[in-house]
Short mmCIF file of C-alpha atoms and ligand atoms in Angstrom, two decimals:
data_model
loop_
_atom_site.label_atom_id
_atom_site.label_comp_id
_atom_site.label_asym_id
_atom_site.label_seq_id
_atom_site.Cartn_x
_atom_site.Cartn_y
_atom_site.Cartn_z
CA UNK A 1197 -207.26 140.07 126.30
CA UNK A 1198 -210.64 138.36 126.77
CA UNK A 1199 -211.72 134.79 127.34
CA UNK A 1200 -212.20 134.03 123.64
CA UNK A 1201 -208.70 135.40 122.86
CA UNK A 1202 -207.30 132.40 124.75
CA UNK A 1203 -208.42 130.17 121.88
CA UNK A 1204 -207.90 132.54 118.98
CA UNK A 1205 -206.10 130.48 116.32
CA UNK A 1206 -206.21 127.44 118.61
CA UNK A 1207 -209.39 125.68 117.66
CA UNK A 1208 -207.71 122.84 115.79
CA UNK A 1209 -206.43 119.51 117.02
CA UNK A 1210 -203.31 119.78 119.15
CA UNK A 1211 -201.02 116.94 118.13
CA UNK A 1212 -197.27 116.65 118.65
CA UNK A 1213 -196.99 120.28 119.71
CA UNK A 1214 -198.79 121.64 116.64
CA UNK A 1215 -202.24 122.92 115.83
CA UNK A 1216 -203.73 121.26 112.80
CA UNK A 1217 -207.01 120.62 111.01
CA UNK A 1218 -209.00 117.45 111.47
CA UNK A 1219 -208.96 114.85 108.70
CA UNK A 1220 -211.14 116.18 105.87
CA UNK A 1221 -211.29 119.63 107.51
CA UNK A 1222 -214.28 118.57 109.64
CA UNK A 1223 -215.37 120.88 112.45
CA UNK A 1224 -218.24 121.34 114.91
CA UNK A 1225 -219.89 124.29 116.64
CA UNK A 1226 -219.54 125.18 120.32
CA UNK A 1227 -222.57 127.01 121.71
CA UNK A 1228 -223.23 129.57 124.43
CA UNK A 1229 -225.93 127.90 126.57
CA UNK A 1230 -227.29 131.31 127.62
CA UNK A 1231 -228.67 132.05 124.14
CA UNK A 1232 -227.67 129.10 121.92
CA UNK A 1233 -225.43 131.33 119.77
CA UNK A 1234 -222.28 129.84 118.21
CA UNK A 1235 -219.10 130.77 120.10
CA UNK A 1236 -216.58 129.01 117.87
CA UNK A 1237 -216.03 126.09 115.54
CA UNK A 1238 -213.59 123.42 116.65
CA UNK A 1239 -211.81 120.70 114.65
CA UNK A 1240 -213.74 117.42 114.78
CA UNK A 1241 -211.13 114.68 115.23
CA UNK A 1242 -211.51 111.39 113.33
CA UNK A 1243 -210.35 107.95 114.40
CA UNK A 1244 -207.23 108.43 112.23
CA UNK A 1245 -206.57 111.72 114.01
CA UNK A 1246 -206.71 110.11 117.45
CA UNK A 1247 -204.27 107.42 116.34
CA UNK A 1248 -201.95 110.20 115.09
CA UNK A 1249 -202.21 111.71 118.56
CA UNK A 1250 -201.40 108.35 120.14
CA UNK A 1251 -198.39 107.99 117.79
CA UNK A 1252 -197.13 111.34 119.11
CA UNK A 1253 -197.74 110.32 122.74
CA UNK A 1254 -195.98 106.98 122.23
CA UNK A 1255 -193.00 108.64 120.51
CA UNK A 1256 -192.59 111.10 123.38
CA UNK A 1257 -193.08 108.55 126.20
CA UNK A 1258 -189.54 107.22 126.70
CA UNK A 1259 -187.78 110.58 126.83
CA UNK A 1260 -190.54 112.08 128.98
CA UNK A 1261 -190.30 109.19 131.45
CA UNK A 1262 -186.55 109.74 131.64
CA UNK A 1263 -186.86 113.51 132.24
CA UNK A 1264 -185.88 114.95 135.60
CA UNK A 1265 -188.79 115.00 138.07
CA UNK A 1266 -187.77 118.53 139.02
CA UNK A 1267 -188.11 119.65 135.38
CA UNK A 1268 -191.60 118.14 135.16
CA UNK A 1269 -192.52 119.88 138.41
CA UNK A 1270 -191.18 123.21 137.13
CA UNK A 1271 -193.30 122.98 133.97
CA UNK A 1272 -196.43 122.42 136.07
CA UNK A 1273 -195.46 125.26 138.38
CA UNK A 1274 -194.93 127.60 135.41
CA UNK A 1275 -198.31 126.59 133.97
CA UNK A 1276 -199.87 127.28 137.38
CA UNK A 1277 -198.43 130.80 137.31
CA UNK A 1278 -199.50 131.48 133.72
CA UNK A 1279 -203.06 130.36 134.48
CA UNK A 1280 -203.12 132.55 137.58
CA UNK A 1281 -202.03 135.51 135.49
CA UNK A 1282 -204.87 134.77 133.04
CA UNK A 1283 -207.43 133.69 135.62
CA UNK A 1284 -210.02 136.27 134.53
CA UNK A 1285 -209.78 135.19 130.91
CA UNK A 1286 -210.01 131.50 131.76
CA UNK A 1287 -213.04 132.25 133.94
CA UNK A 1288 -214.77 134.18 131.17
CA UNK A 1289 -214.05 131.50 128.59
CA UNK A 1290 -215.43 128.79 130.86
CA UNK A 1291 -218.47 130.87 131.72
CA UNK A 1292 -219.16 131.40 128.01
CA UNK A 1293 -218.97 127.78 126.94
CA UNK A 1294 -220.43 126.19 130.06
CA UNK A 1295 -222.79 128.85 131.43
CA UNK A 1296 -221.63 129.13 135.04
CA UNK A 1297 -221.41 132.64 136.53
CA UNK A 1298 -217.98 134.25 136.09
CA UNK A 1299 -217.44 134.43 139.87
CA UNK A 1300 -217.96 130.67 140.12
CA UNK A 1301 -215.76 130.08 137.10
CA UNK A 1302 -213.02 131.99 138.92
CA UNK A 1303 -213.48 129.56 141.80
CA UNK A 1304 -212.97 126.69 139.37
CA UNK A 1305 -209.80 128.32 138.00
CA UNK A 1306 -208.41 128.51 141.54
CA UNK A 1307 -209.47 124.95 142.34
CA UNK A 1308 -208.46 123.43 139.01
CA UNK A 1309 -205.14 125.23 138.83
CA UNK A 1310 -204.25 124.06 142.32
CA UNK A 1311 -203.87 120.53 140.92
CA UNK A 1312 -200.97 121.84 138.86
CA UNK A 1313 -199.33 123.37 141.94
CA UNK A 1314 -200.01 120.29 144.06
CA UNK A 1315 -198.60 117.89 141.48
CA UNK A 1316 -195.65 120.18 140.72
CA UNK A 1317 -194.72 119.41 144.32
CA UNK A 1318 -195.55 115.70 144.09
CA UNK A 1319 -193.37 115.18 140.99
CA UNK A 1320 -190.26 115.08 143.19
CA UNK A 1321 -191.78 112.78 145.81
CA UNK A 1322 -192.14 109.59 143.79
CA UNK A 1323 -190.20 106.93 145.60
CA UNK A 1324 -189.94 103.20 145.95
CA UNK A 1325 -188.69 101.25 148.97
CA UNK A 1326 -185.73 99.30 150.16
CA UNK A 1327 -186.22 96.61 152.76
CA UNK A 1328 -184.79 93.44 154.15
CA UNK A 1329 -186.38 90.18 153.22
CA UNK A 1330 -188.10 89.12 156.49
CA UNK A 1331 -185.92 85.97 156.38
CA UNK A 1332 -182.85 88.23 156.33
CA UNK A 1333 -181.49 86.52 153.25
CA UNK A 1334 -181.94 89.21 150.59
CA UNK A 1335 -183.06 92.74 149.87
CA UNK A 1336 -186.32 93.92 148.28
CA UNK A 1337 -186.31 97.04 146.16
CA UNK A 1338 -189.28 98.68 144.45
CA UNK A 1339 -189.11 101.16 141.59
CA UNK A 1340 -192.03 103.38 140.53
CA UNK A 1341 -192.41 103.93 136.80
CA UNK A 1342 -194.88 105.95 134.73
CA UNK A 1343 -197.69 103.72 133.52
CA UNK A 1344 -197.23 104.93 129.93
CA UNK A 1345 -199.38 106.72 127.35
CA UNK A 1346 -202.80 107.69 128.76
CA UNK A 1347 -206.19 108.57 127.28
CA UNK A 1348 -208.33 111.08 129.18
CA UNK A 1349 -212.02 111.73 128.64
CA UNK A 1350 -213.53 114.70 130.49
CA UNK A 1351 -217.09 115.97 131.05
CA UNK A 1352 -218.51 119.42 130.33
CA UNK A 1353 -219.38 120.52 133.88
CA UNK A 1354 -215.88 121.52 135.06
CA UNK A 1355 -214.00 122.14 131.80
CA UNK A 1356 -210.74 123.11 133.52
CA UNK A 1357 -210.62 121.16 136.77
CA UNK A 1358 -211.63 117.80 135.28
CA UNK A 1359 -208.65 118.17 132.95
CA UNK A 1360 -206.05 119.38 135.44
CA UNK A 1361 -206.93 116.56 137.90
CA UNK A 1362 -205.69 114.08 135.29
CA UNK A 1363 -203.10 116.08 133.35
CA UNK A 1364 -201.30 117.33 136.50
CA UNK A 1365 -200.48 113.91 138.00
CA UNK A 1366 -199.78 112.37 134.58
CA UNK A 1367 -197.19 115.06 133.81
CA UNK A 1368 -195.70 114.71 137.29
CA UNK A 1369 -195.44 110.92 136.94
CA UNK A 1370 -193.82 111.10 133.48
CA UNK A 1371 -196.76 109.90 131.37
CA UNK A 1372 -197.72 111.21 127.95
CA UNK A 1373 -201.38 111.62 127.03
CA UNK A 1374 -204.20 112.14 124.57
CA UNK A 1375 -207.12 114.17 125.89
CA UNK A 1376 -210.68 114.12 124.57
CA UNK A 1377 -212.57 117.05 126.10
CA UNK A 1378 -216.37 117.10 126.20
CA UNK A 1379 -217.75 118.22 122.85
CA UNK A 1380 -220.00 120.75 124.62
CA UNK A 1381 -217.04 122.57 126.24
CA UNK A 1382 -213.75 121.89 124.41
CA UNK A 1383 -212.45 125.47 124.39
CA UNK A 1384 -210.99 125.57 127.90
CA UNK A 1385 -208.93 122.42 127.21
CA UNK A 1386 -207.53 123.94 124.02
CA UNK A 1387 -206.52 127.05 125.99
CA UNK A 1388 -204.91 124.79 128.57
CA UNK A 1389 -202.83 123.02 125.90
CA UNK A 1390 -201.54 126.41 124.82
CA UNK A 1391 -200.55 127.38 128.36
CA UNK A 1392 -198.73 124.10 128.96
CA UNK A 1393 -196.80 124.56 125.72
CA UNK A 1394 -195.81 128.06 126.83
CA UNK A 1395 -194.74 126.57 130.16
CA UNK A 1396 -192.27 124.33 128.29
CA UNK A 1397 -194.09 121.00 127.94
CA UNK A 1398 -192.30 119.06 125.17
CA UNK A 1399 -194.16 118.23 121.96
CA UNK A 1400 -196.14 115.00 122.09
CA UNK A 1401 -196.53 114.84 125.89
CA UNK A 1402 -200.03 116.35 125.75
CA UNK A 1403 -202.27 115.94 122.71
CA UNK A 1404 -205.85 117.18 122.52
CA UNK A 1405 -208.37 115.72 120.08
CA UNK A 1406 -211.90 117.12 120.36
CA UNK A 1407 -214.49 115.06 118.51
CA UNK A 1408 -218.19 114.56 118.07
CA UNK A 1409 -217.56 110.81 117.61
CA UNK A 1410 -216.55 109.97 121.16
CA UNK A 1411 -217.56 106.31 120.94
CA UNK A 1412 -215.62 105.66 117.71
CA UNK A 1413 -212.60 107.57 118.93
CA UNK A 1414 -212.44 105.73 122.24
CA UNK A 1415 -212.86 102.35 120.53
CA UNK A 1416 -210.05 103.07 118.10
CA UNK A 1417 -207.52 104.29 120.64
CA UNK A 1418 -208.39 101.68 123.27
CA UNK A 1419 -207.98 98.87 120.75
CA UNK A 1420 -204.34 99.91 120.41
CA UNK A 1421 -202.01 97.98 122.72
CA UNK A 1422 -199.65 100.96 123.03
CA UNK A 1423 -202.22 102.78 125.16
CA UNK A 1424 -201.67 101.80 128.80
CA UNK A 1425 -204.15 103.82 130.83
CA UNK A 1426 -207.63 105.29 130.57
CA UNK A 1427 -208.99 107.86 132.98
CA UNK A 1428 -212.61 108.88 132.56
CA UNK A 1429 -214.84 111.39 134.30
CA UNK A 1430 -218.47 111.28 133.30
CA UNK A 1431 -221.64 109.27 133.62
CA UNK A 1432 -221.84 105.75 135.02
CA UNK A 1433 -223.26 104.11 131.85
CA UNK A 1434 -220.39 105.44 129.71
CA UNK A 1435 -217.91 104.48 132.43
CA UNK A 1436 -219.17 100.88 132.38
CA UNK A 1437 -218.84 100.75 128.64
CA UNK A 1438 -215.25 102.00 128.83
CA UNK A 1439 -214.32 99.47 131.52
CA UNK A 1440 -215.60 96.69 129.24
CA UNK A 1441 -213.73 98.22 126.33
CA UNK A 1442 -210.51 98.34 128.35
CA UNK A 1443 -210.58 94.56 128.83
CA UNK A 1444 -209.12 93.65 125.45
CA UNK A 1445 -205.82 95.41 126.10
CA UNK A 1446 -206.14 95.31 129.90
CA UNK A 1447 -205.53 99.02 130.21
CA UNK A 1448 -205.36 100.42 133.72
CA UNK A 1449 -208.55 102.42 134.37
CA UNK A 1450 -209.67 105.20 136.69
CA UNK A 1451 -213.39 105.92 136.75
CA UNK A 1452 -214.85 109.10 138.24
CA UNK A 1453 -218.56 108.54 137.67
CA UNK A 1454 -221.95 109.77 138.74
CA UNK A 1455 -223.17 110.45 142.26
CA UNK A 1456 -226.34 110.70 144.31
CA UNK A 1457 -225.12 112.57 147.36
CA UNK A 1458 -227.18 112.50 150.55
CA UNK A 1459 -227.14 115.64 152.69
CA UNK A 1460 -228.10 114.67 156.24
CA UNK A 1461 -229.31 117.23 158.74
CA UNK A 1462 -229.72 115.92 162.30
CA UNK A 1463 -231.89 117.41 165.01
CA UNK A 1464 -228.80 118.71 166.86
CA UNK A 1465 -227.39 120.54 163.81
CA UNK A 1466 -226.75 124.26 163.63
CA UNK A 1467 -229.58 124.87 161.17
CA UNK A 1468 -228.28 128.16 159.77
CA UNK A 1469 -224.90 126.56 159.10
CA UNK A 1470 -226.69 123.62 157.48
CA UNK A 1471 -228.59 125.98 155.17
CA UNK A 1472 -225.34 127.74 154.28
CA UNK A 1473 -223.70 124.37 153.54
CA UNK A 1474 -226.76 123.24 151.58
CA UNK A 1475 -226.47 126.29 149.32
CA UNK A 1476 -222.88 125.36 148.51
CA UNK A 1477 -223.45 121.63 148.15
CA UNK A 1478 -226.56 122.12 146.01
CA UNK A 1479 -225.94 125.25 144.00
CA UNK A 1480 -222.29 124.99 143.02
CA UNK A 1481 -222.32 124.85 139.23
CA UNK A 1482 -226.14 125.27 139.18
CA UNK A 1483 -226.37 121.80 140.68
CA UNK A 1484 -224.50 120.30 137.73
CA UNK A 1485 -221.84 118.58 139.82
CA UNK A 1486 -221.22 114.92 140.63
CA UNK A 1487 -220.80 116.02 144.26
CA UNK A 1488 -224.07 118.00 144.28
CA UNK A 1489 -226.37 117.28 147.23
CA UNK A 1490 -229.07 115.25 145.53
CA UNK A 1491 -231.17 114.04 148.48
CA UNK A 1492 -231.68 116.24 151.52
CA UNK A 1493 -232.52 113.91 154.40
CA UNK A 1494 -233.59 116.02 157.36
CA UNK A 1495 -234.75 115.00 160.83
CA UNK A 1496 -238.54 115.35 160.90
CA UNK A 1497 -238.41 117.77 163.86
CA UNK A 1498 -236.44 120.39 161.89
CA UNK A 1499 -237.39 119.63 158.27
CA UNK A 1500 -240.04 122.34 157.90
CA UNK A 1501 -237.77 125.05 159.34
CA UNK A 1502 -234.80 123.89 157.26
CA UNK A 1503 -236.98 123.86 154.12
CA UNK A 1504 -238.32 127.35 154.78
CA UNK A 1505 -234.87 128.84 155.36
CA UNK A 1506 -233.42 127.09 152.33
CA UNK A 1507 -236.34 128.22 150.14
CA UNK A 1508 -235.81 131.80 151.25
CA UNK A 1509 -232.14 131.67 150.19
CA UNK A 1510 -232.83 129.79 146.96
CA UNK A 1511 -235.71 132.07 145.98
CA UNK A 1512 -233.48 135.14 146.34
CA UNK A 1513 -230.88 133.91 143.82
CA UNK A 1514 -230.63 135.82 140.58
CA UNK A 1515 -230.89 133.72 137.44
CA UNK A 1516 -229.24 135.01 134.28
CA UNK A 1517 -226.38 135.02 131.85
CA UNK A 1518 -223.16 133.98 133.58
CA UNK A 1519 -221.22 137.01 132.39
CA UNK A 1520 -223.74 139.56 133.77
CA UNK A 1521 -223.06 141.29 137.08
CA UNK A 1522 -224.87 139.96 140.13
CA UNK A 1523 -225.96 136.68 138.52
CA UNK A 1524 -225.90 133.68 140.88
CA UNK A 1525 -227.36 130.98 138.66
CA UNK A 1526 -226.47 130.54 134.99
CA UNK A 1527 -228.15 128.40 132.35
CA UNK A 1528 -228.03 124.61 132.33
CA UNK A 1529 -225.84 123.09 129.69
CA UNK A 1530 -228.47 122.23 127.07
CA UNK A 1531 -232.19 121.95 126.44
CA UNK A 1532 -232.22 118.22 127.29
CA UNK A 1533 -230.92 119.09 130.77
CA UNK A 1534 -233.84 121.48 131.39
CA UNK A 1535 -236.31 118.86 130.16
CA UNK A 1536 -234.86 116.23 132.45
CA UNK A 1537 -234.92 118.50 135.55
CA UNK A 1538 -238.50 119.60 134.75
CA UNK A 1539 -239.60 115.98 134.44
CA UNK A 1540 -238.08 115.01 137.80
CA UNK A 1541 -239.80 117.96 139.52
CA UNK A 1542 -243.15 117.22 137.88
CA UNK A 1543 -242.95 113.57 138.96
CA UNK A 1544 -241.96 114.47 142.54
CA UNK A 1545 -244.89 116.90 142.81
CA UNK A 1546 -247.19 114.25 141.38
CA UNK A 1547 -245.95 111.91 144.15
CA UNK A 1548 -246.91 114.48 146.80
CA UNK A 1549 -243.94 116.89 147.19
CA UNK A 1550 -244.70 120.53 148.02
CA UNK A 1551 -242.98 123.28 146.00
CA UNK A 1552 -241.54 125.86 148.44
CA UNK A 1553 -239.93 127.97 145.72
CA UNK A 1554 -239.32 127.70 141.96
CA UNK A 1555 -240.61 124.59 140.27
CA UNK A 1556 -240.44 125.85 136.70
CA UNK A 1557 -238.24 127.19 133.92
CA UNK A 1558 -238.29 130.90 133.05
CA UNK A 1559 -239.21 131.94 129.50
CA UNK A 1560 -236.38 131.58 126.94
CA UNK A 1561 -234.01 132.09 125.30
CA UNK A 1562 -231.34 129.92 126.94
CA UNK A 1563 -231.54 126.79 129.03
CA UNK A 1564 -232.46 128.20 132.44
CA UNK A 1565 -234.27 126.57 135.36
CA UNK A 1566 -235.39 128.44 138.47
CA UNK A 1567 -233.84 127.45 141.84
CA UNK A 1568 -236.34 125.08 143.42
CA UNK A 1569 -236.99 123.60 146.85
CA UNK A 1570 -239.30 120.61 147.27
CA UNK A 1571 -240.48 119.47 150.71
CA UNK A 1572 -241.91 116.06 151.70
CA UNK A 1573 -240.44 114.26 148.71
CA UNK A 1574 -241.68 110.67 148.63
CA UNK A 1575 -238.82 108.17 149.17
CA UNK A 1576 -239.85 106.27 146.02
CA UNK A 1577 -239.87 109.37 143.76
CA UNK A 1578 -237.57 109.19 140.77
CA UNK A 1579 -235.78 112.37 141.91
CA UNK A 1580 -234.26 110.35 144.80
CA UNK A 1581 -232.65 107.75 142.61
CA UNK A 1582 -231.41 109.89 139.71
CA UNK A 1583 -228.75 112.57 139.50
CA UNK A 1584 -230.82 115.77 139.29
CA UNK A 1585 -227.99 117.83 137.75
CA UNK A 1586 -229.94 121.05 138.23
CA UNK A 1587 -230.81 123.68 140.88
CA UNK A 1588 -233.40 121.58 142.70
CA UNK A 1589 -233.24 120.68 146.41
CA UNK A 1590 -235.43 117.68 147.23
CA UNK A 1591 -236.12 117.31 150.97
CA UNK A 1592 -237.32 114.11 152.64
CA UNK A 1593 -237.35 113.26 156.35
CA UNK A 1594 -236.09 110.63 158.78
CA UNK A 1595 -236.71 109.91 162.45
CA UNK A 1596 -233.68 107.97 163.69
CA UNK A 1597 -229.96 107.93 162.97
CA UNK A 1598 -230.19 104.32 161.83
CA UNK A 1599 -232.89 105.25 159.33
CA UNK A 1600 -230.84 108.23 158.10
CA UNK A 1601 -227.79 106.06 157.44
CA UNK A 1602 -229.72 103.28 155.77
CA UNK A 1603 -231.57 105.75 153.50
CA UNK A 1604 -228.34 107.56 152.71
CA UNK A 1605 -226.75 104.27 151.65
CA UNK A 1606 -229.80 103.15 149.69
CA UNK A 1607 -228.38 103.97 146.27
CA UNK A 1608 -226.03 102.28 143.84
CA UNK A 1609 -223.80 105.37 143.98
CA UNK A 1610 -221.09 106.17 146.53
CA UNK A 1611 -219.28 109.41 145.72
CA UNK A 1612 -219.95 112.39 148.05
CA UNK A 1613 -222.06 112.62 151.19
CA UNK A 1614 -222.67 115.41 153.71
CA UNK A 1615 -223.85 115.49 157.31
CA UNK A 1616 -224.67 118.28 159.74
CA UNK A 1617 -224.52 117.34 163.42
CA UNK A 1618 -222.80 118.64 166.56
CA UNK A 1619 -222.40 115.18 168.08
CA UNK A 1620 -218.82 113.87 167.79
CA UNK A 1621 -219.68 110.22 168.41
CA UNK A 1622 -222.35 110.39 165.72
CA UNK A 1623 -219.84 112.00 163.36
CA UNK A 1624 -217.51 109.04 163.75
CA UNK A 1625 -220.35 106.55 163.27
CA UNK A 1626 -221.37 108.36 160.07
CA UNK A 1627 -217.83 108.45 158.71
CA UNK A 1628 -217.53 104.72 159.33
CA UNK A 1629 -220.95 103.67 158.08
CA UNK A 1630 -221.67 105.89 155.10
CA UNK A 1631 -220.72 103.94 151.96
CA UNK A 1632 -219.16 106.91 150.24
CA UNK A 1633 -215.70 107.87 149.06
CA UNK A 1634 -216.12 111.29 150.67
CA UNK A 1635 -217.97 112.52 153.76
CA UNK A 1636 -218.29 116.25 154.43
CA UNK A 1637 -219.03 116.97 158.10
CA UNK A 1638 -220.60 120.37 158.75
CA UNK A 1639 -219.41 121.61 155.38
CA UNK A 1640 -220.96 121.86 151.94
CA UNK A 1641 -217.69 121.96 150.02
CA UNK A 1642 -215.43 118.92 150.03
CA UNK A 1643 -213.40 119.14 146.83
CA UNK A 1644 -209.77 119.87 147.61
CA UNK A 1645 -206.71 119.14 145.45
CA UNK A 1646 -204.80 117.93 148.51
CA UNK A 1647 -207.49 115.32 149.27
CA UNK A 1648 -208.24 112.01 147.53
CA UNK A 1649 -211.37 112.62 145.44
CA UNK A 1650 -213.29 109.59 144.24
CA UNK A 1651 -216.08 107.15 144.77
CA UNK A 1652 -217.07 103.59 145.51
CA UNK A 1653 -219.86 101.30 144.24
CA UNK A 1654 -221.18 102.60 140.90
CA UNK A 1655 -219.48 105.97 141.35
CA UNK A 1656 -216.33 104.24 140.14
CA UNK A 1657 -212.81 103.65 141.41
CA UNK A 1658 -209.51 105.45 141.59
CA UNK A 1659 -208.68 108.72 143.32
CA UNK A 1660 -207.75 112.14 141.98
CA UNK A 1661 -205.75 114.61 144.05
CA UNK A 1662 -204.01 114.07 147.36
CA UNK A 1663 -201.06 111.72 147.73
CA UNK A 1664 -203.22 109.05 146.11
CA UNK A 1665 -203.72 110.96 142.84
CA UNK A 1666 -200.31 110.21 141.39
CA UNK A 1667 -200.59 106.48 142.18
CA UNK A 1668 -203.05 106.14 139.30
CA UNK A 1669 -200.17 106.97 136.93
CA UNK A 1670 -197.45 104.78 138.40
CA UNK A 1671 -196.50 101.14 138.01
CA UNK A 1672 -194.34 99.21 140.47
CA UNK A 1673 -191.41 97.01 139.57
CA UNK A 1674 -190.07 94.87 142.40
CA UNK A 1675 -186.40 93.93 142.26
CA UNK A 1676 -185.05 91.03 144.26
CA UNK A 1677 -181.42 91.48 145.26
CA UNK A 1678 -179.22 88.68 146.54
CA UNK A 1679 -177.61 88.87 149.95
CA UNK A 1680 -174.52 91.10 150.01
P1 NAD B 2223 -221.08 111.68 129.76
O1 NAD B 2223 -220.74 110.34 130.29
O2 NAD B 2223 -222.23 111.79 128.84
O3 NAD B 2223 -219.85 112.28 128.97
C1 NAD B 2223 -218.58 112.41 129.56
C2 NAD B 2223 -217.53 112.35 128.48
O4 NAD B 2223 -217.58 111.08 127.88
C3 NAD B 2223 -217.72 113.36 127.35
O5 NAD B 2223 -216.46 113.82 126.95
C4 NAD B 2223 -218.35 112.51 126.25
O6 NAD B 2223 -218.06 112.98 124.96
C5 NAD B 2223 -217.66 111.20 126.48
N1 NAD B 2223 -218.35 110.02 125.95
C6 NAD B 2223 -219.68 109.81 125.80
N2 NAD B 2223 -219.88 108.57 125.28
C7 NAD B 2223 -218.67 108.00 125.11
C8 NAD B 2223 -218.21 106.74 124.63
N3 NAD B 2223 -219.04 105.81 124.20
N4 NAD B 2223 -216.87 106.51 124.61
C9 NAD B 2223 -216.01 107.44 125.06
N5 NAD B 2223 -216.38 108.66 125.52
C10 NAD B 2223 -217.69 108.93 125.56
O7 NAD B 2223 -221.24 112.63 131.02
P2 NAD B 2223 -221.50 114.20 131.04
O8 NAD B 2223 -222.94 114.43 130.81
O9 NAD B 2223 -220.53 114.93 130.17
O10 NAD B 2223 -221.09 114.54 132.53
C11 NAD B 2223 -221.96 114.40 133.57
C12 NAD B 2223 -221.67 113.15 134.34
O11 NAD B 2223 -220.33 113.17 134.80
C13 NAD B 2223 -222.52 113.02 135.57
O12 NAD B 2223 -222.94 111.70 135.73
C14 NAD B 2223 -221.55 113.41 136.70
O13 NAD B 2223 -221.88 112.93 137.95
C15 NAD B 2223 -220.27 112.87 136.18
N6 NAD B 2223 -219.13 113.52 136.82
C16 NAD B 2223 -218.38 112.80 137.70
C17 NAD B 2223 -217.31 113.41 138.34
C18 NAD B 2223 -216.48 112.64 139.32
O14 NAD B 2223 -215.38 113.10 139.62
N7 NAD B 2223 -216.91 111.51 139.83
C19 NAD B 2223 -217.00 114.74 138.08
C20 NAD B 2223 -217.79 115.44 137.17
C21 NAD B 2223 -218.85 114.80 136.53
#
């Protein structure tokens, strides 16, 4: 079996446990970003199709909510095992449609699949409470219930993990769902639907409707009062639009949006460890991650040395097709992405930054950009305020801790942040003062299915993973009982 075999005969819409064509037989092409060749054609769901999917989710909701938590957990656990058994194929499929090197894609399979294992365990730990009224005159009881049919919209950068972070807790909580994967990378989600069916998920619980008309689809389904929850991972502008759109039916919303992560390196840091962490925080997914270190803020006494060491590591990375042996850096997702990264680098250099390595795109075909390190980036450069979403490390300096914290917080985003220091008191001050949902201390990798992932400010709200992850899919009913 190979990666593409996972979706052989499964490129339609997945509605009510069946594969079917889109209305009018419409379809769209999915491309390999390494050479722009067509990998597959996928059914292009219409607004009628998404309402069909919602019908299926609504019809399945009551019996799914009443199912035994242990049974829901067992289905997730079985899916976890099936994905493990097919990890190489999932990794290849993801590498083909998204571009990341196969070794990294395997890392995503491990990470993404862990949400299924984690939530298979959480399914049986949903509980309410029983307490005395403080006045002693009655009892208070709370019951947790699934929120109801959900709509999930996922981005292209982590085609598996961004799905399992939502699907896992929703299944565990007893919710049914309609999923709209990113149109650039829908194949992994279709393969996932197949695995969950094999694992025993009843028809209608999970429905997948790829489309090239995301705005129309989301409007149609969110206008329907049977939909109770929307969970979105993607850019901040689209997130804002969806929050506004959710107002009419007051759907519950979870928003995992963009980031602008600072990576602080203090004068007391272990510099080699900081470079190692920087490679992870910057280069995971070719820099196309919401958690990617976007602004390296380094104490002025160690900035030149840090920059040199980082440039040496970045310059040695091998750029190429994700499925080729020894490749560290795959293509970016599309031509627009290369143009946007190039523009940010050009502007930063124009504002005075020095290029230590890279700084350009190799000759085609494919959407590649060379790993790049920029030193002395001007604080006002555009590259500091925008998500780079590419393999470019932009280094600026600071002189005091106070300055470092205030610069780190000087963004509308608040998702991930990183800091390298050996001072414990400073670590605590940073954890308390950085306005971020996540702070990585002396590490470049913070994502963990057992931890609450999410942001504040314009990075959104809600948490995925950890004990918190399932809360997004539960409602609370309070019952007042008379004295006995
Ligand atoms: P995007 O917002 O362009 O698209 C994300 C998804 O939304 C896609 O499926 C797209 O089809 C859909 N979409 C676009 N317009 C829509 C509309 N009007 N209505 C409904 N759906 C719509 O983002 P992207 O380029 O796919 O992903 C990159 C962004 O995602 C970055 O900003 C990144 O930081 C963010 N991201 C955040 C997290 C997180 O957990 N916070 C994780 C990964 C990516």
